[in-house]
Coordinates of N, CA and C in Angstrom, one line a residue:
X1 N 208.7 53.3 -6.9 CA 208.0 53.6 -5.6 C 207.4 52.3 -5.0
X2 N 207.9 52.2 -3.9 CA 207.0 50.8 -3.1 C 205.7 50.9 -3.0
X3 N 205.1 49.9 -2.7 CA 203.6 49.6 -2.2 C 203.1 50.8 -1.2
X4 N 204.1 50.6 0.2 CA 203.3 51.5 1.1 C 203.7 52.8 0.6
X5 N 204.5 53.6 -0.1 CA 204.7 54.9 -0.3 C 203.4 55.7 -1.2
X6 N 203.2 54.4 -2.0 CA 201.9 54.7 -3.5 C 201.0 55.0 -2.6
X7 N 200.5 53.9 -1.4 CA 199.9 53.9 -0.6 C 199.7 55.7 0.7
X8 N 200.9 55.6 0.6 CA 200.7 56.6 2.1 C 200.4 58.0 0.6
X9 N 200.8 58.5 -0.3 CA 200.9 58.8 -1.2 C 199.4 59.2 -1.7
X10 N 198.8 58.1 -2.1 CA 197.4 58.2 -1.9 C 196.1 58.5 -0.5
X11 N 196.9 58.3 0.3 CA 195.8 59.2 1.6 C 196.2 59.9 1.9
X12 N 196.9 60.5 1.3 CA 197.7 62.3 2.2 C 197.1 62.9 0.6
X13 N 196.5 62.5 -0.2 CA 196.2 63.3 -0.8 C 194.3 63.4 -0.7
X14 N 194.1 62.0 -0.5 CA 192.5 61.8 0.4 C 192.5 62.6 1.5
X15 N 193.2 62.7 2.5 CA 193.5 63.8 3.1 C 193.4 64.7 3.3
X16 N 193.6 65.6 2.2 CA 193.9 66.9 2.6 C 192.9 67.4 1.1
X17 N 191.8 66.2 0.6 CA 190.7 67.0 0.4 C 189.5 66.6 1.0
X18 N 190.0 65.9 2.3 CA 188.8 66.0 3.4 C 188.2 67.0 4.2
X19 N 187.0 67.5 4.1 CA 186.7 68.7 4.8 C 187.0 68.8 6.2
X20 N 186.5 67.3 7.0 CA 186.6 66.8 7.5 C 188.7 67.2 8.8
X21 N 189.0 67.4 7.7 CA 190.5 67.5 8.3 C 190.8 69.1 8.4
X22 N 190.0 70.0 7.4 CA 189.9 71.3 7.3 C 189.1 71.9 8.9
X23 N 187.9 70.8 8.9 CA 186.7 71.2 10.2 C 188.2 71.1 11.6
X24 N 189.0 69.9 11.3 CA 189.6 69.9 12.9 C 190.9 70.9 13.3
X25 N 191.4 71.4 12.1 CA 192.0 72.2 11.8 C 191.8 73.6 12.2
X26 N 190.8 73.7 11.6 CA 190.2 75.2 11.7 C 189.2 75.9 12.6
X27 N 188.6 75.1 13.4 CA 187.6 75.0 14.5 C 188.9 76.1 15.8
X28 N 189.5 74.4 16.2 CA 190.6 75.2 17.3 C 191.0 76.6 17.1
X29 N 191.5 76.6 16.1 CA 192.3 78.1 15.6 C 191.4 78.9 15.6
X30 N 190.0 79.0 15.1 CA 188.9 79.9 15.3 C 188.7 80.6 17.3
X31 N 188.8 79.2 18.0 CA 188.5 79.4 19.3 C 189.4 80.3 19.6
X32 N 190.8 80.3 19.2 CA 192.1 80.2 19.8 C 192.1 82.3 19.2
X33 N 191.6 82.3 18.0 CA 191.5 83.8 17.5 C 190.8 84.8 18.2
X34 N 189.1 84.0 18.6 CA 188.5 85.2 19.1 C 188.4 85.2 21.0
X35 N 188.5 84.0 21.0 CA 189.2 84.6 22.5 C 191.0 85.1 22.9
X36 N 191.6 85.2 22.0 CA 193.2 85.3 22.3 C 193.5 86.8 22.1
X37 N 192.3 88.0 22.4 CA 192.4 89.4 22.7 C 192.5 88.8 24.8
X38 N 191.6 88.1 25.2 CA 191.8 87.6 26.4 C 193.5 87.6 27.1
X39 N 194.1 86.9 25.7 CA 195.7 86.3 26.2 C 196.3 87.2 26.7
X40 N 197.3 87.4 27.7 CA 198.0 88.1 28.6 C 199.6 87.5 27.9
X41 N 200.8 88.0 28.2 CA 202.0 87.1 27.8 C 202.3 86.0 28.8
X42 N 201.3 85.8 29.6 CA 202.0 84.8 31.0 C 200.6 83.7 30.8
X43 N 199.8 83.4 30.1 CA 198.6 82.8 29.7 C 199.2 81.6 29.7
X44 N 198.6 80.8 30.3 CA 198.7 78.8 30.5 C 197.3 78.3 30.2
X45 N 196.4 79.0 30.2 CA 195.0 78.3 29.9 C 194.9 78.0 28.7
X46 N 195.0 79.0 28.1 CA 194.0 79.2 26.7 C 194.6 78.5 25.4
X47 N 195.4 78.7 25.2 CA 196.1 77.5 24.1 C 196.4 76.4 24.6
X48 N 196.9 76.0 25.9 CA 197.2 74.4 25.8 C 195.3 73.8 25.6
X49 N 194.4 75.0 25.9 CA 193.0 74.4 25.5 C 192.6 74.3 25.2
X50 N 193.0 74.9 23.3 CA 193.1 75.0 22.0 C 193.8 73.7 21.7
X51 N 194.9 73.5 21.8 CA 195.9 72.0 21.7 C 194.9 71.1 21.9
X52 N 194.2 70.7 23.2 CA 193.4 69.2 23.4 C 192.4 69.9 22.5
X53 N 191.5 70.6 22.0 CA 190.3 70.5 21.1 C 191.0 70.1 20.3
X54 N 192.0 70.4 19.6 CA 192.5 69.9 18.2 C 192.5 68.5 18.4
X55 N 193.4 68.0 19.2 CA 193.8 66.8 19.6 C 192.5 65.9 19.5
X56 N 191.6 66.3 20.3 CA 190.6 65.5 20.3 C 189.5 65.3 19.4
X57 N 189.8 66.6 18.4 CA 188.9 66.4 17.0 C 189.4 65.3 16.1
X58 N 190.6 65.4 16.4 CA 191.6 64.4 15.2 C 191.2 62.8 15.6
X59 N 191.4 62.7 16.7 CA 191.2 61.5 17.7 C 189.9 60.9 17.3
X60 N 189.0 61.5 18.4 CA 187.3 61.2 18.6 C 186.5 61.6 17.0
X61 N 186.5 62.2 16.2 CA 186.2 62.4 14.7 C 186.6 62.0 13.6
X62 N 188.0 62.5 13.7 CA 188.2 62.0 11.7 C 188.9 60.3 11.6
X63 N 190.0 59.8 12.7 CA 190.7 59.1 12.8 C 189.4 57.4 12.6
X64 N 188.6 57.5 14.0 CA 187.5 56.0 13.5 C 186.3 56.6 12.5
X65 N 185.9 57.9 11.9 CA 185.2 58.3 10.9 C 185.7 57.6 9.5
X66 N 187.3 57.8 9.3 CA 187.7 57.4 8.0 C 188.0 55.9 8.1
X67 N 188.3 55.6 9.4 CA 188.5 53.7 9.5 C 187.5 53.4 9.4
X68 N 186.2 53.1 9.5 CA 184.9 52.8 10.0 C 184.4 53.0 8.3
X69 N 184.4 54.0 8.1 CA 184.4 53.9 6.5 C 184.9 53.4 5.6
X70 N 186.1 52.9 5.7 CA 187.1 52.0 4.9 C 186.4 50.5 5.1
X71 N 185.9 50.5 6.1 CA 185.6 49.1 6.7 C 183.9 48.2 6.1
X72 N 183.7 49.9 6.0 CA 182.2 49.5 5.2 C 182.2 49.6 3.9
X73 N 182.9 50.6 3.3 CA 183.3 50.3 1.7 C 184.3 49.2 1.1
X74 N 184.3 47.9 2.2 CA 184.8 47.1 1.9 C 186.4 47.5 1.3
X75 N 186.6 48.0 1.8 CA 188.4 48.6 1.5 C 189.2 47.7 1.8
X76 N 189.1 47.4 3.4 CA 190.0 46.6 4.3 C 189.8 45.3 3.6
X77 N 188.7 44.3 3.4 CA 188.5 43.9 3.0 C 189.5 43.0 1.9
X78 N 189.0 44.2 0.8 CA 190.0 44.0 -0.8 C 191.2 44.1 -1.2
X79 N 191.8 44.8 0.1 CA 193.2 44.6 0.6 C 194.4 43.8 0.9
X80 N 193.1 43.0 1.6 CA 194.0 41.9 2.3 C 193.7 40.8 0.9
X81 N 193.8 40.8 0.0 CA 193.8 40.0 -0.9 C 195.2 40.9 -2.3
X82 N 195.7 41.9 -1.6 CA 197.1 42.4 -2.5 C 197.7 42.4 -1.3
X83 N 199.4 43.2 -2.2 CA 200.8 43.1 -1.3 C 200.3 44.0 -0.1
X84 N 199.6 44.8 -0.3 CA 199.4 45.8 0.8 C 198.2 45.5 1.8
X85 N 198.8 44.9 2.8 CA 197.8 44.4 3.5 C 197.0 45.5 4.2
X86 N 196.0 44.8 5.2 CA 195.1 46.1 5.3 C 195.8 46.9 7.1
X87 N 197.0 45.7 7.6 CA 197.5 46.5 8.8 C 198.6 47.9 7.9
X88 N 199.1 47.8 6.5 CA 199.6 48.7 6.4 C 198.6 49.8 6.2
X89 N 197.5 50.1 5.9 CA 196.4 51.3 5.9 C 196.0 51.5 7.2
X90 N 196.0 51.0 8.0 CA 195.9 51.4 9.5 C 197.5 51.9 9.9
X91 N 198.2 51.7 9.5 CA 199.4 52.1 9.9 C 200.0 53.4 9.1
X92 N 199.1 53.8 7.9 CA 199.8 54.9 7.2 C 198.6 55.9 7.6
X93 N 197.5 55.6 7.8 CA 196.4 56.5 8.7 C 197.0 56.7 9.9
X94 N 197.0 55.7 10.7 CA 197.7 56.5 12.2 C 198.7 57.9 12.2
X95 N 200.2 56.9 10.9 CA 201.0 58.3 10.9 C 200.3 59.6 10.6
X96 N 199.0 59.8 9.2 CA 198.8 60.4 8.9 C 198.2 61.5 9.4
X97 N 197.2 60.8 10.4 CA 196.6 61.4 11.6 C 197.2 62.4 12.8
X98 N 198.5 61.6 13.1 CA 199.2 62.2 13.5 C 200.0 63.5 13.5
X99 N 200.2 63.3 12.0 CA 200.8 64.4 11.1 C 199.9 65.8 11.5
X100 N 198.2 65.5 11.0 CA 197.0 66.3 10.7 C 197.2 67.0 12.2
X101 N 197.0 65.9 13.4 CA 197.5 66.8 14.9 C 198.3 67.8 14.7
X102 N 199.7 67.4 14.3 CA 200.9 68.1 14.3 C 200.3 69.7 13.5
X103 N 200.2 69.3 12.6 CA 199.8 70.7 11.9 C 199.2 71.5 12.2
X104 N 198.0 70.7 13.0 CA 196.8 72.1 13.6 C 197.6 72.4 14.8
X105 N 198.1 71.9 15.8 CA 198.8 72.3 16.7 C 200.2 73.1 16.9
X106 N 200.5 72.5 15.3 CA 201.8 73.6 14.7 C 200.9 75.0 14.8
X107 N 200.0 75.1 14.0 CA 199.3 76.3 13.8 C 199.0 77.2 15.2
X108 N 198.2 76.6 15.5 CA 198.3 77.2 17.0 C 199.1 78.0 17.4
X109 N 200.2 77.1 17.7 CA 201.3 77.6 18.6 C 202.0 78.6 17.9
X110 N 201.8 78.7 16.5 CA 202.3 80.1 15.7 C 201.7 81.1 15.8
X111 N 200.5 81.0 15.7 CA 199.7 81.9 16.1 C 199.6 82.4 17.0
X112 N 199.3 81.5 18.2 CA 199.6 82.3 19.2 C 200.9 82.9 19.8
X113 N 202.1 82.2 19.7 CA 203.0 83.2 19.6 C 203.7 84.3 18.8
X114 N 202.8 84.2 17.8 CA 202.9 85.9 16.7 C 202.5 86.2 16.3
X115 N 201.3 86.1 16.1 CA 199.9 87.3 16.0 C 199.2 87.7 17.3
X116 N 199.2 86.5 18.7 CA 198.9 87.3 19.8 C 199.8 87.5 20.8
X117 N 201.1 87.1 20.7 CA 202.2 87.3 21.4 C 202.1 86.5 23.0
X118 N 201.3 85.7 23.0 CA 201.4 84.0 23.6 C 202.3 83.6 24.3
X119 N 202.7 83.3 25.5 CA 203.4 82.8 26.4 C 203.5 81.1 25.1
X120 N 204.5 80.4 24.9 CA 205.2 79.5 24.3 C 206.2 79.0 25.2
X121 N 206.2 77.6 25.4 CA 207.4 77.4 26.7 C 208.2 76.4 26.1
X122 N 209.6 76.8 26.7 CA 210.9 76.5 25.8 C 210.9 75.0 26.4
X123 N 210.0 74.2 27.1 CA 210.7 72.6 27.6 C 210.3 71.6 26.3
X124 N 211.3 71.6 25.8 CA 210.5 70.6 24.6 C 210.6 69.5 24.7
X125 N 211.6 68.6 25.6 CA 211.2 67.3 26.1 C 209.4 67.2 26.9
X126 N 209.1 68.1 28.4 CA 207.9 68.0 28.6 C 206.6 68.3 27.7
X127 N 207.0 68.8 26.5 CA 206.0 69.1 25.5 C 205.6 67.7 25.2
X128 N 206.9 67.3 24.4 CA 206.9 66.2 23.6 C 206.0 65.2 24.4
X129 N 206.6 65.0 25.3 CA 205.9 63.8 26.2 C 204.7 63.8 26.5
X130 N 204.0 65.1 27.2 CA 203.1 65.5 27.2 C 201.8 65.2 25.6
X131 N 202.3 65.9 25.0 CA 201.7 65.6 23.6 C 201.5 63.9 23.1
X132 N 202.7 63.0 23.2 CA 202.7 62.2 22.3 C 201.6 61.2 23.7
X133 N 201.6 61.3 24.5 CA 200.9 60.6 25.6 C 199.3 61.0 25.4
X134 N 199.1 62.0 25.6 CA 197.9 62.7 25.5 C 197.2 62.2 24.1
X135 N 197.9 62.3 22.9 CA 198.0 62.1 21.8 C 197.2 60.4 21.3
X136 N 198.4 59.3 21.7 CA 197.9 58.4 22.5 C 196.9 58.2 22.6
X137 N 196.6 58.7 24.0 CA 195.1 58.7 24.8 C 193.9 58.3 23.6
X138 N 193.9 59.9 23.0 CA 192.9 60.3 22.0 C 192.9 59.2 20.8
X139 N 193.9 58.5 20.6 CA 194.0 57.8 19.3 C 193.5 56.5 19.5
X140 N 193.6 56.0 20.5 CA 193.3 55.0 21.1 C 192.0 54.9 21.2
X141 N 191.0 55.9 22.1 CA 189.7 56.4 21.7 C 188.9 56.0 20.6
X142 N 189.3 56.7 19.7 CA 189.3 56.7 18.0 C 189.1 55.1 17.4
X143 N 190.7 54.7 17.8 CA 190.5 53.1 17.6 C 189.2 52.4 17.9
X144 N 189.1 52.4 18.9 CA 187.9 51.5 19.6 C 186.6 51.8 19.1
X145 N 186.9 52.8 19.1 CA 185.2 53.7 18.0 C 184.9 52.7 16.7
X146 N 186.1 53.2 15.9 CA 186.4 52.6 14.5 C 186.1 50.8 15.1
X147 N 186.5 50.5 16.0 CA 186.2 48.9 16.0 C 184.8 48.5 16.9
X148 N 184.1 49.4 17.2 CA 182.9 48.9 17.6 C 182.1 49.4 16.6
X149 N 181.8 50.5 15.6 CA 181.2 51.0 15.0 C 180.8 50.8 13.9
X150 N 179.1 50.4 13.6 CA 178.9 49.4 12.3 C 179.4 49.7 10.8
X151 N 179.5 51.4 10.7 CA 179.9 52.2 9.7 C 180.4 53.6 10.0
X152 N 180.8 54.2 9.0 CA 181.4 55.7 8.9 C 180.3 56.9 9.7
X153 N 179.4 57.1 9.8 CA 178.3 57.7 10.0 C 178.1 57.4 11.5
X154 N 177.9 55.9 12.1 CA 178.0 56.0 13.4 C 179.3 56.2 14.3
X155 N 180.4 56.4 13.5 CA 181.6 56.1 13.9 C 181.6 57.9 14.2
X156 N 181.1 58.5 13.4 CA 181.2 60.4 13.2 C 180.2 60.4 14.7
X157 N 179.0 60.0 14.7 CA 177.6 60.4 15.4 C 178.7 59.7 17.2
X158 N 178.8 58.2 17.0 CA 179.8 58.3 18.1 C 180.9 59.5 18.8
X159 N 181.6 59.6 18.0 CA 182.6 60.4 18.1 C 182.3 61.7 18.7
X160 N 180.9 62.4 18.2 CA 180.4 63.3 18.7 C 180.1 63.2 19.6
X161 N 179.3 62.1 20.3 CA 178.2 62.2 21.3 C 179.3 62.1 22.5
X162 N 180.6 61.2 22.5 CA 181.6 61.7 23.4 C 182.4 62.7 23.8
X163 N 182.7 63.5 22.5 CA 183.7 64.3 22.5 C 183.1 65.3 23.5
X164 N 181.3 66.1 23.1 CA 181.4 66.6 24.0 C 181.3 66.7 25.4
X165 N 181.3 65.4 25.8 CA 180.7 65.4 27.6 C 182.3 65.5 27.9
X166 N 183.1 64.4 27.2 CA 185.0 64.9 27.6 C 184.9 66.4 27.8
X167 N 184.7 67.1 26.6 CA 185.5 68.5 26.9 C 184.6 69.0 28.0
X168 N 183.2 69.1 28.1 CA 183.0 69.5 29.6 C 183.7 69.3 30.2
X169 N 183.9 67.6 30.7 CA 184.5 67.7 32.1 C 186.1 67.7 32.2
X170 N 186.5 68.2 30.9 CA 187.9 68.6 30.9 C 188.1 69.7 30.9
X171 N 187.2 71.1 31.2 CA 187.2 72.6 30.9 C 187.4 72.5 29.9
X172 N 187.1 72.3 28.8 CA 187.7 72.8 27.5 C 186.0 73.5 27.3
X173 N 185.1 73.3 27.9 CA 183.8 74.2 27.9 C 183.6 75.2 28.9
X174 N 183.4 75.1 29.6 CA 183.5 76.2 30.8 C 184.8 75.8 31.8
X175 N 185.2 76.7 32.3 CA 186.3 76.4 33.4 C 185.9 75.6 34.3
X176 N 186.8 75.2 34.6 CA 186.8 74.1 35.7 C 186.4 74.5 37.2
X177 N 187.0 75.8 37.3 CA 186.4 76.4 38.6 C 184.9 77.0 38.6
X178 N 184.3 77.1 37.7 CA 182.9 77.2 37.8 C 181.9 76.2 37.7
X179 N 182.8 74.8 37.6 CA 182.1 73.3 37.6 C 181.9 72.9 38.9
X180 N 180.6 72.1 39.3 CA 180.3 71.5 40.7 C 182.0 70.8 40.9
X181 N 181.8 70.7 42.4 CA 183.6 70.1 42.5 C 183.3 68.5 42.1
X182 N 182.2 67.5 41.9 CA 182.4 66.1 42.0 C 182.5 65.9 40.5
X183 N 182.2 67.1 39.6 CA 182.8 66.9 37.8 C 183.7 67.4 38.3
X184 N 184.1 68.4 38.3 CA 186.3 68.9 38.1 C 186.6 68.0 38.5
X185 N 186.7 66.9 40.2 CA 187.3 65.9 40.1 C 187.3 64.6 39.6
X186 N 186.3 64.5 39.3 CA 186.4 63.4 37.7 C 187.1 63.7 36.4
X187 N 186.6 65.0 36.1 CA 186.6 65.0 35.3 C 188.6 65.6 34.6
X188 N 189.2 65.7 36.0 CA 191.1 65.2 35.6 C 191.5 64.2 35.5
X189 N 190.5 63.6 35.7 CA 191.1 61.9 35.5 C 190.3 61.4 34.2
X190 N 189.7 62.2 33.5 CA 188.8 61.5 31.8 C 190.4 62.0 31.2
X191 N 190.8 61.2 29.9 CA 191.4 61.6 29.0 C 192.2 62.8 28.4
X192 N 190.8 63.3 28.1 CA 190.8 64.9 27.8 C 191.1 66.0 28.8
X193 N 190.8 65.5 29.9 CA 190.9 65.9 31.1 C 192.5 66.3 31.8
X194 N 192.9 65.0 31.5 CA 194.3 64.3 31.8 C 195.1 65.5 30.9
X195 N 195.1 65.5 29.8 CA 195.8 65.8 28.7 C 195.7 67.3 28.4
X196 N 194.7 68.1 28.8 CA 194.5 69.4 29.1 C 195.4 70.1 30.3
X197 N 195.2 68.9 31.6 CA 196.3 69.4 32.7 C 198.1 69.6 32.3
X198 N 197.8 68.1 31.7 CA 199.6 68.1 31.6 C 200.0 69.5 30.5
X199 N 199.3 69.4 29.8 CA 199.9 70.8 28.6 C 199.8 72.2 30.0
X200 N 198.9 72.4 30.2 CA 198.8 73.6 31.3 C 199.8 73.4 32.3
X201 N 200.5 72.2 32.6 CA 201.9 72.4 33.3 C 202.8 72.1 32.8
X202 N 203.0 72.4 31.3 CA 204.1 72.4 31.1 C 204.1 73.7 30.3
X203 N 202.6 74.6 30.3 CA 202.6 75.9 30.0 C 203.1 77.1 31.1
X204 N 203.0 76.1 32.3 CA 203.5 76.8 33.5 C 204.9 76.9 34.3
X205 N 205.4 75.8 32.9 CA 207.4 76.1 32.8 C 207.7 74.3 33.6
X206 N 206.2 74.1 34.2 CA 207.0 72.6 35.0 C 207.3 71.1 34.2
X207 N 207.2 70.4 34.5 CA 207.0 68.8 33.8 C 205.7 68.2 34.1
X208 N 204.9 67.6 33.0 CA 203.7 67.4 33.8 C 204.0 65.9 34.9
X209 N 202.9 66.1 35.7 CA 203.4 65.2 36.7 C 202.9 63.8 36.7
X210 N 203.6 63.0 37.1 CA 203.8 61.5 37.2 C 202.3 60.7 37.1
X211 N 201.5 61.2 38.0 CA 200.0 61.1 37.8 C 199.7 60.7 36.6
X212 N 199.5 62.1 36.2 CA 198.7 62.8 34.5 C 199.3 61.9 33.7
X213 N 200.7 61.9 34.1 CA 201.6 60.5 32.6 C 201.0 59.5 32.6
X214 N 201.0 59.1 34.0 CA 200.3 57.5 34.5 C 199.0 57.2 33.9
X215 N 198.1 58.5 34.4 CA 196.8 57.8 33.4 C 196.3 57.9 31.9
X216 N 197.2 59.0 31.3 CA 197.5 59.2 30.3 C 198.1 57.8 29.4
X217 N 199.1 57.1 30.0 CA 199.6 55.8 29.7 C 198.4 54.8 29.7
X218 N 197.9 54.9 30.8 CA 197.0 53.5 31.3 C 196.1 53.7 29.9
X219 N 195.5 55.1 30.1 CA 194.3 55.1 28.8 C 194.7 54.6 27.5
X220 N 195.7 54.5 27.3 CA 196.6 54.3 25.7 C 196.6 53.2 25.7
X221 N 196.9 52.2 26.7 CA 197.5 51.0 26.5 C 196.0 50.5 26.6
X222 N 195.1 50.4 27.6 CA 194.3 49.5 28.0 C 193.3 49.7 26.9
X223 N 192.7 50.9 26.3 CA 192.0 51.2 25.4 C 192.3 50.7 24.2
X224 N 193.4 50.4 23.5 CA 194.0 50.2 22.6 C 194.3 48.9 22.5
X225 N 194.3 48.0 23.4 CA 194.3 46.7 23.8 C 192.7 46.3 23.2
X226 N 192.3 46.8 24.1 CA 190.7 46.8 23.8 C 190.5 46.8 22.4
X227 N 190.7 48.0 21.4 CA 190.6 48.1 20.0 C 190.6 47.5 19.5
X228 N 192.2 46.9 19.5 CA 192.6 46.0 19.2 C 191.9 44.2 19.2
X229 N 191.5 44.5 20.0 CA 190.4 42.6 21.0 C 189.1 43.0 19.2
X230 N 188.4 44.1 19.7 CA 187.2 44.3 18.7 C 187.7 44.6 17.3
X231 N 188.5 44.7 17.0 CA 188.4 45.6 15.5 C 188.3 44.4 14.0
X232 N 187.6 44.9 13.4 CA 186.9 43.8 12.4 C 187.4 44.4 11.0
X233 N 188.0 43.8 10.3 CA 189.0 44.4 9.1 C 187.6 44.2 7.7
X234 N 186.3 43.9 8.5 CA 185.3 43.5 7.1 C 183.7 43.2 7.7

């Protein structure tokens, strides 16, 4: 077995005895149970709004919580001194992270299409896009966190103190229509914001639109640039 396999090998088992990955996991799906007596079969709200909570716990929480930690336990560090440098632990975290999305969002979408009988929409190019963009967004986020953040602890306390003003002004707290109009229209242009609309149109059978991609993009790249400028391997 190679270096990164031992490697990816060892955090997917760090992984998945993180509570941590259980909390992002199982939060959404809780939201998604006791309001999904609500769900109708023609529903576009309520799960793609389950989808960005997940997304964004993965992102804004566990993703710069466990980098930021690595960084202070001197991991990254001790790393770069074997074959396995420390860009491949950022790179088998990212996949891994990813993966953790996938699954709570797998869950979801099972759920809601068969225990509450959930409108599910067959475009799975605009899904894809939608998600991996949005996805993106949130991870990028994450990054920057993990590269400003002096340790694990403020990287969690960070992560928190943003996540929730995003999901306000992304309705993932109260609807949008019962928000003053100068948050709702900010607040489709934050991230989470962004990333909540596009799933809701492509809950709604369309493609999300050019816009939403566009700043969905902008956020991933420019953010992530940024990360990248800050991020301190020690």
């Amino acid at each position: 077995m190679s270096a990164l396999a031992k490697l990816t090998t060892v955090e997917l088992k760090l992984l998945a005895r993180e509570p941590g990955a259980m909390f992002t996991i199982l939060i959404p799906l809780f939201i998604l149970v006791v309001f999904g007596s609500s769900i109708t079969p023609g529903d576009t709200v309520l799960l793609p709004m389950s989808l960005a909570i997940a997304v964004g716990l993965v992102g804004l929480y566990q993703l710069p919580t466990t980098l930021a930690t690595y960084r202070e336990r001197g991991i990254l560090r001790r790393l770069s001194t074997t074959p396995v440098r420390p860009a491949s632990l950022l790179t088998v975290q990212l996949a891994l992270q990813l993966v953790l999305a996938l699954t709570a969002c797998g869950l979801l979408v099972a759920v809601a299409g068969t225990v509450l009988r959930a409108h599910v929409p067959s475009g799975a190019l605009a899904l894809t896009v939608a998600f991996l963009l949005g996805t993106a967004a949130m991870f990028a986020i994450g990054l920057l966190i993990a590269a400003l953040a002096p340790n694990g602890r403020a990287a969690n306390g960070i992560g928190v103190l943003l996540y929730f003003p995003m999901a306000y002004l992304a309705g993932l707290i109260q609807p949008t229509h019962l928000m003053p109009a100068v948050l709702k229209n900010v607040g489709e242009y934050t991230p989470l914001g962004a990333f909540r609309q596009a799933l809701q149109e492509v809950w709604a059978g369309g493609f999300p639109s050019p816009v939403l991609m566009a700043v969905l993009a902008a956020y991933a790249l420019v953010i992530s640039l940024a990360a990248a400028r800050f991020f301190r391997w020690e």
